[in-house]
Amino acid sequence: MLVIGYNKQGWSKPEIRPFELLNLSPAMQCFHYATSCFEGFKAMRGKDGLCRLFRPDRHVQRLRTSAARICLPDFEPSELLQCIKELIKIDKNWIPSGEGEALYVRPLFAGVDPVIGVDLASEAVLFVILSPVGAYFSGTQNGVALYADPKFVRSWQGGGGAFKLSSNYAPTLYVQKFVKEKGCQTALWLYGPNENLTEAGTMNIFLYWTNENGETELVTPPLNGLILPGITRESVLELTKSWNEFPVCEKEVTMAQVLRAIKENRLHAMFGTGTACVISPVARLLYKDNIYEIKGSSEGPKTASRIYKELTDIQARNEILNLYFHVRVISSDSFV
């Protein structure tokens, strides 16, 4: 694990040491007031045996942005990324090589002042741990079921929903338990009187449909302060725009529009995107005790599958690499 401390004198020297328990005060600020944020990305082994990180600079910068939102101290993203690379080199043998498998990289940044009281952190710790992972949503290759209910809200205007804060996740556990009892995998988060779509569980959401003007397009909700600016989301937008085959846009989508598109057989595919799942197709929605199957045309699933394949091929560099994706090779010959 990588551990870096901070106090009033500044940052300590980064230290890589064996995974171990941390010696922490019960009065530590983040225990009481959730002054912590985190990130998650993957180290993947390609067919050539080399390990690659997919857009790690975006993830580290997002951690910095999240930290600023809860007034944790600033850091130099490139320096942190270099430390993470050194950690992964040491644990290179833990990187799996199976399809859909990776070494998950989890940085966490927390205020650790041993003081009871809501105040700015003067002491902090930034640590990074690693773990091998398999495919996300295992057993749901045919699509997940989403539960949509406007009474459950993940984020709101002026809040912290656009940041990867620990405090955003604990309140969703109650909803997740409820959703599973309804036979679904996760929630489709809605917001406001128009029931605008925001996210699906911890994923960004995309719709491939024929809109009410008869135009086939790929749509995702905009970065309006309600959703996390996902790195996979950004990559899907850039990748599909590069095809020049259909319009790709960011705009508000309401639940009423989705239901109307399903009824009129215009919703060809719906899928979530995220670091863990990459692309997760949605098979059905449960809304107000009614089940809505997403069938659409055969082009919908084909398009979602194509996005998944091209994106994962870029991540592992099994095919030609689009330069704007910034895949980082962190290995040398001895790292194979």
Coordinates of C-alpha atoms in Angstrom, one line a residue:
M1 CA 0.0 0.0 0.0
L2 CA 1.0 3.6 -0.5
V3 CA 0.7 6.0 2.4
I4 CA 1.2 9.8 2.4
G5 CA 0.6 11.9 5.4
Y6 CA -0.1 15.6 5.7
N7 CA 0.0 18.1 8.6
K8 CA 0.5 21.8 9.1
Q9 CA 4.2 21.5 8.0
G10 CA 3.0 20.0 4.6
W11 CA 3.2 16.6 3.0
S12 CA 5.3 13.8 4.3
K13 CA 7.6 11.6 2.2
P14 CA 5.4 9.0 0.3
E15 CA 5.9 5.5 1.7
I16 CA 5.2 2.1 0.1
R17 CA 4.8 -0.6 2.7
P18 CA 3.0 -4.0 3.2
F19 CA -0.8 -3.9 3.5
E20 CA -1.5 -3.3 7.2
L21 CA -4.0 -1.8 9.6
L22 CA -3.8 1.9 10.2
N23 CA -3.3 3.3 13.7
L24 CA -6.2 5.8 14.0
S25 CA -7.8 7.8 16.7
P26 CA -11.5 7.1 17.5
A27 CA -11.9 10.9 17.4
M28 CA -10.6 11.1 13.8
Q29 CA -12.5 13.7 11.8
C30 CA -13.5 11.5 8.9
F31 CA -15.1 8.9 11.2
H32 CA -17.5 11.5 12.4
Y33 CA -18.1 14.0 9.6
A34 CA -17.2 12.0 6.4
T35 CA -14.4 14.3 5.4
S36 CA -13.1 11.7 2.8
C37 CA -13.1 11.1 -0.9
F38 CA -11.8 8.3 -3.1
E39 CA -11.1 7.1 -6.6
G40 CA -11.1 3.9 -8.5
F41 CA -9.3 2.8 -11.7
K42 CA -7.7 -0.3 -13.1
A43 CA -4.4 -1.8 -14.0
M44 CA -5.0 -4.2 -16.9
R45 CA -2.7 -6.8 -18.6
G46 CA -3.0 -6.8 -22.4
K47 CA -2.5 -9.7 -24.7
D48 CA 1.2 -8.6 -25.1
G49 CA 1.6 -9.1 -21.3
L50 CA 2.2 -5.4 -20.6
C51 CA 0.2 -3.6 -17.9
R52 CA -1.7 -0.5 -18.7
L53 CA -3.6 2.2 -16.8
F54 CA -6.6 3.7 -18.6
R55 CA -6.7 7.5 -18.3
P56 CA -5.2 7.5 -14.8
D57 CA -4.5 11.3 -15.1
R58 CA -8.3 11.9 -15.3
H59 CA -8.9 9.9 -12.1
V60 CA -6.1 11.5 -10.1
Q61 CA -7.3 15.0 -11.2
R62 CA -10.9 14.1 -10.2
L63 CA -9.6 13.0 -6.7
R64 CA -8.0 16.5 -6.5
T65 CA -11.3 18.1 -7.4
S66 CA -13.3 16.0 -4.9
A67 CA -10.7 16.9 -2.2
A68 CA -11.1 20.6 -2.9
R69 CA -14.9 20.2 -2.4
I70 CA -14.4 19.1 1.2
C71 CA -11.4 21.4 1.9
L72 CA -8.7 18.7 2.0
P73 CA -5.2 19.9 1.2
D74 CA -4.1 20.2 -2.4
F75 CA -1.5 17.9 -4.1
E76 CA 0.3 17.5 -7.4
P77 CA -1.6 15.0 -9.5
S78 CA 1.5 13.9 -11.5
E79 CA 3.5 13.2 -8.4
L80 CA 0.7 11.0 -6.9
L81 CA 0.3 9.2 -10.2
Q82 CA 4.0 8.4 -10.3
C83 CA 3.8 7.0 -6.7
I84 CA 0.9 4.8 -7.7
K85 CA 2.8 3.5 -10.7
E86 CA 5.7 2.5 -8.4
L87 CA 3.2 0.7 -6.1
I88 CA 1.7 -1.3 -9.0
K89 CA 5.2 -2.3 -10.3
I90 CA 5.8 -3.9 -6.9
D91 CA 2.5 -5.8 -6.9
K92 CA 2.6 -6.6 -10.6
N93 CA 2.2 -10.3 -10.0
W94 CA -1.3 -9.6 -8.7
I95 CA -2.5 -8.3 -12.0
P96 CA -4.8 -11.0 -13.5
S97 CA -4.8 -11.7 -17.2
G98 CA -8.3 -13.1 -17.8
E99 CA -11.0 -11.3 -19.8
G100 CA -12.7 -8.6 -17.8
E101 CA -10.2 -9.0 -14.9
A102 CA -7.9 -6.3 -13.6
L103 CA -6.0 -5.0 -10.6
Y104 CA -8.3 -2.4 -9.0
V105 CA -6.6 0.7 -7.7
R106 CA -8.3 2.5 -4.8
P107 CA -6.9 5.8 -3.6
L108 CA -8.6 7.3 -0.5
F109 CA -8.0 10.8 0.9
A110 CA -9.3 11.6 4.4
G111 CA -9.1 14.3 7.1
V112 CA -7.7 12.7 10.3
D113 CA -7.6 15.4 12.9
P114 CA -8.3 13.7 16.3
V115 CA -10.8 16.4 17.2
I116 CA -14.5 16.3 17.8
G117 CA -15.9 19.3 15.9
V118 CA -16.8 20.3 12.3
D119 CA -13.9 22.2 11.0
L120 CA -11.3 22.3 8.2
A121 CA -8.8 19.4 8.3
S122 CA -5.3 20.3 9.3
E123 CA -4.1 16.7 9.2
A124 CA -4.9 14.2 6.5
V125 CA -3.8 10.9 5.0
L126 CA -3.8 9.8 1.4
F127 CA -3.4 6.1 0.9
V128 CA -3.7 3.7 -2.0
I129 CA -4.6 0.0 -1.9
L130 CA -4.8 -2.6 -4.6
S131 CA -7.0 -5.6 -5.2
P132 CA -7.5 -8.1 -8.1
V133 CA -11.1 -8.0 -9.4
G134 CA -13.3 -10.0 -11.8
A135 CA -16.2 -9.0 -14.0
Y136 CA -18.7 -6.5 -12.5
F137 CA -22.4 -7.6 -12.3
S138 CA -21.4 -11.2 -12.8
G139 CA -24.3 -13.3 -14.1
T140 CA -26.2 -10.3 -15.7
Q141 CA -24.7 -10.3 -19.2
N142 CA -28.2 -10.1 -20.6
G143 CA -28.8 -6.9 -18.8
V144 CA -29.6 -5.5 -15.4
A145 CA -32.9 -4.5 -14.0
L146 CA -33.2 -0.9 -12.6
Y147 CA -35.7 0.3 -10.0
A148 CA -36.9 3.9 -10.6
D149 CA -38.7 5.8 -7.8
P150 CA -38.7 9.6 -7.6
K151 CA -38.9 9.5 -3.8
F152 CA -35.3 8.3 -3.8
V153 CA -32.8 11.1 -4.6
R154 CA -29.0 10.6 -4.9
S155 CA -28.0 14.3 -5.4
W156 CA -29.5 17.8 -5.7
Q157 CA -28.5 21.2 -7.1
G158 CA -25.9 22.8 -5.0
G159 CA -24.9 19.6 -3.3
G160 CA -21.9 17.3 -3.7
G161 CA -23.3 14.8 -6.2
A162 CA -20.8 15.7 -8.8
F163 CA -17.8 14.7 -6.6
K164 CA -16.6 11.3 -5.5
L165 CA -17.2 11.9 -1.8
S166 CA -17.6 9.1 0.7
S167 CA -20.7 10.8 2.1
N168 CA -22.5 10.3 -1.2
Y169 CA -22.5 6.6 -1.0
A170 CA -23.6 5.5 2.5
P171 CA -27.2 7.0 2.1
T172 CA -27.6 4.9 -1.1
L173 CA -27.2 1.6 0.8
Y174 CA -30.8 1.7 2.2
V175 CA -32.1 2.3 -1.3
Q176 CA -29.9 -0.6 -2.7
K177 CA -31.3 -3.0 -0.1
F178 CA -34.8 -1.9 -1.0
V179 CA -34.1 -2.3 -4.7
K180 CA -32.8 -5.8 -4.3
E181 CA -35.9 -6.8 -2.4
K182 CA -37.8 -5.7 -5.5
G183 CA -35.8 -8.1 -7.6
C184 CA -33.6 -5.4 -9.3
Q185 CA -29.8 -4.9 -9.4
T186 CA -29.7 -1.2 -8.7
A187 CA -31.5 2.1 -8.8
L188 CA -32.2 4.5 -11.6
W189 CA -31.8 7.8 -9.9
L190 CA -34.4 10.5 -10.8
Y191 CA -34.4 14.2 -9.9
G192 CA -37.0 17.0 -9.8
P193 CA -40.6 17.4 -10.7
N194 CA -39.9 16.2 -14.3
E195 CA -38.1 13.1 -13.0
N196 CA -34.9 13.7 -14.9
L197 CA -32.6 10.7 -15.2
T198 CA -29.3 11.3 -13.5
E199 CA -27.4 8.0 -12.8
A200 CA -28.0 4.3 -12.5
G201 CA -26.6 3.0 -9.2
T202 CA -23.0 4.2 -9.3
M203 CA -22.9 4.4 -13.1
N204 CA -23.6 7.1 -15.6
I205 CA -26.5 6.3 -17.9
F206 CA -26.8 6.3 -21.7
L207 CA -29.7 5.8 -24.1
Y208 CA -29.5 4.8 -27.7
W209 CA -32.9 5.7 -29.2
T210 CA -34.8 7.2 -32.0
N211 CA -36.0 10.6 -30.6
E212 CA -39.4 12.1 -31.1
N213 CA -38.1 13.8 -34.3
G214 CA -37.3 10.4 -35.8
E215 CA -33.5 10.8 -35.4
T216 CA -31.5 8.0 -34.0
E217 CA -29.0 9.3 -31.4
L218 CA -26.9 8.4 -28.3
V219 CA -27.9 10.5 -25.3
T220 CA -26.6 10.9 -21.8
P221 CA -27.6 13.4 -19.1
P222 CA -25.4 16.6 -19.0
L223 CA -22.8 17.5 -16.3
N224 CA -25.2 19.8 -14.5
G225 CA -23.9 19.3 -10.9
L226 CA -26.1 16.3 -10.3
I227 CA -23.9 13.5 -11.7
L228 CA -20.4 12.4 -11.4
P229 CA -18.2 13.3 -14.4
G230 CA -17.3 9.7 -15.2
I231 CA -14.1 8.9 -17.1
T232 CA -15.8 6.0 -18.9
R233 CA -18.7 8.4 -19.7
E234 CA -16.3 10.8 -21.2
S235 CA -14.5 8.1 -23.2
V236 CA -17.8 6.7 -24.6
L237 CA -18.8 10.2 -25.8
E238 CA -15.4 10.7 -27.5
L239 CA -15.3 7.2 -29.0
T240 CA -18.9 7.3 -30.5
K241 CA -18.4 10.9 -31.8
S242 CA -15.3 9.7 -33.6
W243 CA -17.5 7.2 -35.6
N244 CA -19.5 10.0 -37.2
E245 CA -22.4 7.6 -37.6
F246 CA -25.2 9.2 -35.4
P247 CA -25.6 12.3 -33.2
V248 CA -24.1 12.0 -29.8
C249 CA -25.3 14.5 -27.2
E250 CA -25.7 15.5 -23.6
K251 CA -29.2 16.6 -22.7
E252 CA -31.9 16.2 -20.1
V253 CA -34.0 13.0 -20.4
T254 CA -37.2 12.6 -18.3
M255 CA -38.7 9.3 -17.2
A256 CA -41.8 10.2 -19.2
Q257 CA -39.7 10.4 -22.4
V258 CA -38.1 7.0 -21.6
L259 CA -41.5 5.3 -21.0
R260 CA -42.9 6.8 -24.2
A261 CA -39.9 5.6 -26.2
I262 CA -40.3 2.1 -24.8
K263 CA -44.0 2.1 -25.6
E264 CA -43.3 3.2 -29.2
N265 CA -40.4 0.8 -29.5
R266 CA -37.9 3.7 -30.0
L267 CA -35.5 2.8 -27.1
H268 CA -33.0 0.5 -28.8
A269 CA -30.6 0.2 -25.9
M270 CA -30.0 1.6 -22.4
F271 CA -26.7 1.0 -20.6
G272 CA -24.7 2.2 -17.6
T273 CA -21.0 3.1 -17.8
G274 CA -18.3 3.1 -15.2
T275 CA -14.8 2.0 -14.3
A276 CA -15.9 -1.2 -12.7
C277 CA -18.4 -2.4 -15.3
V278 CA -17.2 -0.5 -18.4
I279 CA -20.6 -1.0 -20.1
S280 CA -23.6 -2.6 -18.3
P281 CA -26.7 -3.2 -20.5
V282 CA -30.1 -2.5 -19.0
A283 CA -32.8 -5.1 -19.8
R284 CA -35.8 -3.7 -17.9
L285 CA -37.1 -1.0 -15.7
L286 CA -39.4 -1.3 -12.6
Y287 CA -41.3 1.9 -12.2
K288 CA -44.5 2.4 -10.1
D289 CA -45.0 -1.4 -9.9
N290 CA -44.9 -1.8 -13.7
I291 CA -42.1 -3.7 -15.5
Y292 CA -40.9 -2.1 -18.8
E293 CA -38.8 -4.4 -21.0
I294 CA -36.2 -2.6 -23.2
K295 CA -36.4 -4.4 -26.6
G296 CA -36.1 -1.9 -29.4
S297 CA -34.2 -2.9 -32.5
S298 CA -31.4 -5.4 -32.8
E299 CA -29.1 -2.4 -33.6
G300 CA -29.2 -1.3 -29.9
P301 CA -27.5 -4.3 -28.3
K302 CA -25.0 -4.4 -31.3
T303 CA -24.1 -0.8 -30.7
A304 CA -23.6 -1.3 -26.9
S305 CA -21.5 -4.4 -27.6
R306 CA -19.4 -2.5 -30.1
I307 CA -18.7 0.3 -27.6
Y308 CA -17.7 -2.2 -25.0
K309 CA -15.4 -4.1 -27.4
E310 CA -13.7 -1.0 -28.8
L311 CA -13.2 0.6 -25.4
T312 CA -11.8 -2.6 -23.8
D313 CA -9.6 -3.1 -26.8
I314 CA -8.2 0.4 -26.4
Q315 CA -7.7 -0.2 -22.6
A316 CA -5.7 -3.3 -23.2
R317 CA -4.3 -2.0 -26.5
N318 CA -5.3 -5.1 -28.4
E319 CA -6.1 -2.9 -31.4
I320 CA -5.1 0.5 -32.8
L321 CA -5.0 3.1 -30.0
N322 CA -6.8 6.4 -30.3
L323 CA -4.2 8.8 -28.9
Y324 CA -6.7 11.0 -27.0
F325 CA -7.4 8.2 -24.6
H326 CA -4.0 8.5 -22.9
V327 CA -3.4 4.9 -22.0
R328 CA -0.3 4.7 -19.7
V329 CA 2.1 1.8 -20.1
I330 CA 3.7 1.5 -16.7
S331 CA 5.8 -1.6 -17.4
S332 CA 9.3 -2.3 -18.6
D333 CA 10.5 -5.6 -20.2
S334 CA 10.9 -7.0 -16.6
F335 CA 7.3 -6.0 -15.9
V336 CA 5.8 -8.5 -18.4

